Amino acid sequence: MANYPTPHINAKPGDFGKTVLMPGDPLRSKFIAETFLESPVLVNNVRGVQGYTGTYKGTKVSVMASGMGIPSIGIYSYELYNFFEVDNIIRVGSCGGYADKVNLRDIIIAQGACTDSNFMTQFHLPGVFAPIADYTLLQTAVDAAKELGFTNTHVGNILSSDRFYGDDAELPEEMKAKNLWKKMGVLGVEMESAALYANAARCGKKALGIFTCSDHLFKTEFTTAEERQNSFTDMMKLALEVAVKMEER
Ligand code: HPA
């Protein structure tokens, strides 16, 4: 039995819905709660990591920030799964595009998450773990994207990197990390999902990452703030639909 509050979440079991949407940014958590949830209540604000619970189309749903990077989402997903009876965590974030077919503002649903992180060593596996999304969440998101009429959606592998800034700028182009991952069909890069998927696997719970492509590592295109906000809004609606459908199952 855990002691409440836990080190990073000042809430009680039952304060969260079965599904938690997890953006990286606390202000985005607040935006999602205030824009989409009915009667949102602030259930956590330790370190300004805002968590809210409300309802969406009658379903109790929560949204809480993860902070940036694998150690941070590792902490929050661990506590939510193990101590707060949360079953599903849907990360909603931005990613940098790698694949040619991915354009700015496209939605990527992460079937798998490669990583350059050492997070998996704690599990003492006699090989390499493949962090994958929960199939039910994945299928539900693909179906919901179709129903919402989103045509700019990709499903595939992403990279969860420990580094936003790398020291490989001096290397020849073909040696740079982004190019090597791209050659393996990786669609884009972010910094959290591999740890989320691994924690879900270890806890027997479910996880999915959905992203909008905010920048592209191989293309020089730009988006306006308004365009970025609209595509984020689409991604949030998609994640909320998944939360509702998971409740109906
Ligand atoms: N790298 C890592 N994470 C990201 C990026 C990126 O280029 N863009 C959005 N999230």
mmCIF file of N, CA, C and O and ligand atoms in Angstrom, residues 91 93-98 159-161 163-165 188-192 211-217 232, ligand 1:
data_model
loop_
_atom_site.group_PDB
_atom_site.id
_atom_site.type_symbol
_atom_site.label_atom_id
_atom_site.label_comp_id
_atom_site.label_asym_id
_atom_site.label_seq_id
_atom_site.Cartn_x
_atom_site.Cartn_y
_atom_site.Cartn_z
ATOM 1 N N ARG A 91 -0.132 9.548 -24.145
ATOM 2 C CA ARG A 91 0.731 10.723 -24.276
ATOM 3 C C ARG A 91 0.305 11.510 -25.504
ATOM 4 O O ARG A 91 0.105 10.927 -26.584
ATOM 5 N N GLY A 93 1.712 14.708 -27.597
ATOM 6 C CA GLY A 93 2.860 15.603 -27.634
ATOM 7 C C GLY A 93 3.206 16.053 -29.028
ATOM 8 O O GLY A 93 2.483 15.781 -29.983
ATOM 9 N N SER A 94 4.340 16.714 -29.099
ATOM 10 C CA SER A 94 4.847 17.102 -30.416
ATOM 11 C C SER A 94 6.029 16.205 -30.738
ATOM 12 O O SER A 94 6.651 15.629 -29.842
ATOM 13 N N CYS A 95 6.309 16.059 -32.011
ATOM 14 C CA CYS A 95 7.516 15.318 -32.388
ATOM 15 C C CYS A 95 8.153 16.008 -33.585
ATOM 16 O O CYS A 95 7.510 16.775 -34.306
ATOM 17 N N GLY A 96 9.417 15.730 -33.755
ATOM 18 C CA GLY A 96 10.142 16.192 -34.935
ATOM 19 C C GLY A 96 10.026 15.129 -36.006
ATOM 20 O O GLY A 96 10.177 13.944 -35.719
ATOM 21 N N GLY A 97 9.729 15.511 -37.231
ATOM 22 C CA GLY A 97 9.559 14.536 -38.305
ATOM 23 C C GLY A 97 10.895 14.026 -38.827
ATOM 24 O O GLY A 97 11.875 14.782 -38.921
ATOM 25 N N TYR A 98 10.959 12.740 -39.149
ATOM 26 C CA TYR A 98 12.101 12.137 -39.845
ATOM 27 C C TYR A 98 11.684 11.694 -41.263
ATOM 28 O O TYR A 98 12.391 11.931 -42.225
ATOM 29 N N LEU A 159 11.181 7.459 -32.381
ATOM 30 C CA LEU A 159 12.357 7.391 -31.502
ATOM 31 C C LEU A 159 12.102 8.240 -30.267
ATOM 32 O O LEU A 159 11.698 9.403 -30.379
ATOM 33 N N SER A 160 12.312 7.650 -29.096
ATOM 34 C CA SER A 160 12.307 8.421 -27.846
ATOM 35 C C SER A 160 13.761 8.658 -27.481
ATOM 36 O O SER A 160 14.440 7.752 -26.997
ATOM 37 N N SER A 161 14.225 9.863 -27.720
ATOM 38 C CA SER A 161 15.647 10.158 -27.513
ATOM 39 C C SER A 161 15.882 10.843 -26.174
ATOM 40 O O SER A 161 15.036 11.590 -25.685
ATOM 41 N N ARG A 163 18.219 12.952 -25.924
ATOM 42 C CA ARG A 163 18.898 14.208 -26.248
ATOM 43 C C ARG A 163 18.089 15.047 -27.224
ATOM 44 O O ARG A 163 17.699 14.557 -28.284
ATOM 45 N N PHE A 164 17.844 16.273 -26.861
ATOM 46 C CA PHE A 164 17.272 17.219 -27.825
ATOM 47 C C PHE A 164 18.420 17.818 -28.640
ATOM 48 O O PHE A 164 18.313 17.956 -29.849
ATOM 49 N N TYR A 165 19.502 18.177 -27.931
ATOM 50 C CA TYR A 165 20.705 18.679 -28.597
ATOM 51 C C TYR A 165 21.729 17.559 -28.622
ATOM 52 O O TYR A 165 22.005 16.955 -27.604
ATOM 53 N N GLY A 188 9.526 9.719 -36.638
ATOM 54 C CA GLY A 188 9.844 10.994 -36.003
ATOM 55 C C GLY A 188 10.451 10.784 -34.628
ATOM 56 O O GLY A 188 10.591 9.648 -34.162
ATOM 57 N N VAL A 189 10.803 11.895 -33.990
ATOM 58 C CA VAL A 189 11.521 11.829 -32.712
ATOM 59 C C VAL A 189 10.809 12.646 -31.645
ATOM 60 O O VAL A 189 10.335 13.755 -31.912
ATOM 61 N N GLU A 190 10.746 12.068 -30.438
ATOM 62 C CA GLU A 190 10.287 12.798 -29.248
ATOM 63 C C GLU A 190 11.128 12.287 -28.092
ATOM 64 O O GLU A 190 12.173 11.686 -28.333
ATOM 65 N N MET A 191 10.695 12.464 -26.852
ATOM 66 C CA MET A 191 11.631 12.175 -25.764
ATOM 67 C C MET A 191 11.048 11.389 -24.589
ATOM 68 O O MET A 191 11.658 11.366 -23.514
ATOM 69 N N GLU A 192 9.900 10.755 -24.749
ATOM 70 C CA GLU A 192 9.254 10.139 -23.588
ATOM 71 C C GLU A 192 8.672 8.743 -23.785
ATOM 72 O O GLU A 192 8.622 7.945 -22.836
ATOM 73 N N PHE A 211 1.138 12.061 -31.610
ATOM 74 C CA PHE A 211 1.949 13.269 -31.784
ATOM 75 C C PHE A 211 1.489 14.100 -32.951
ATOM 76 O O PHE A 211 0.967 13.559 -33.926
ATOM 77 N N THR A 212 1.734 15.394 -32.858
ATOM 78 C CA THR A 212 1.660 16.201 -34.068
ATOM 79 C C THR A 212 3.083 16.613 -34.418
ATOM 80 O O THR A 212 3.895 16.919 -33.542
ATOM 81 N N CYS A 213 3.353 16.585 -35.691
ATOM 82 C CA CYS A 213 4.691 16.926 -36.173
ATOM 83 C C CYS A 213 4.852 18.444 -36.110
ATOM 84 O O CYS A 213 4.230 19.177 -36.885
ATOM 85 N N SER A 214 5.662 18.916 -35.167
ATOM 86 C CA SER A 214 5.814 20.360 -34.956
ATOM 87 C C SER A 214 6.972 20.941 -35.763
ATOM 88 O O SER A 214 7.042 22.143 -35.991
ATOM 89 N N ASP A 215 7.897 20.070 -36.140
ATOM 90 C CA ASP A 215 9.042 20.504 -36.941
ATOM 91 C C ASP A 215 9.545 19.275 -37.687
ATOM 92 O O ASP A 215 9.207 18.158 -37.318
ATOM 93 N N HIS A 216 10.298 19.495 -38.747
ATOM 94 C CA HIS A 216 10.806 18.346 -39.504
ATOM 95 C C HIS A 216 12.313 18.469 -39.607
ATOM 96 O O HIS A 216 12.820 19.529 -39.949
ATOM 97 N N LEU A 217 13.014 17.372 -39.296
ATOM 98 C CA LEU A 217 14.468 17.424 -39.238
ATOM 99 C C LEU A 217 15.112 17.433 -40.624
ATOM 100 O O LEU A 217 16.298 17.710 -40.765
ATOM 101 N N PHE A 232 -2.726 20.641 -32.836
ATOM 102 C CA PHE A 232 -2.718 20.121 -31.457
ATOM 103 C C PHE A 232 -4.133 19.832 -30.992
ATOM 104 O O PHE A 232 -4.395 18.825 -30.333
HETATM 105 N N1 HPA B 1 13.514 16.350 -30.914
HETATM 106 C C1 HPA B 1 13.004 15.828 -29.795
HETATM 107 N N2 HPA B 1 11.766 16.048 -29.403
HETATM 108 C C2 HPA B 1 10.994 16.836 -30.170
HETATM 109 C C3 HPA B 1 11.475 17.414 -31.336
HETATM 110 C C4 HPA B 1 12.808 17.147 -31.719
HETATM 111 O O1 HPA B 1 13.287 17.615 -32.750
HETATM 112 N N3 HPA B 1 10.476 18.159 -31.865
HETATM 113 C C5 HPA B 1 9.415 18.026 -31.039
HETATM 114 N N4 HPA B 1 9.727 17.234 -30.015
#
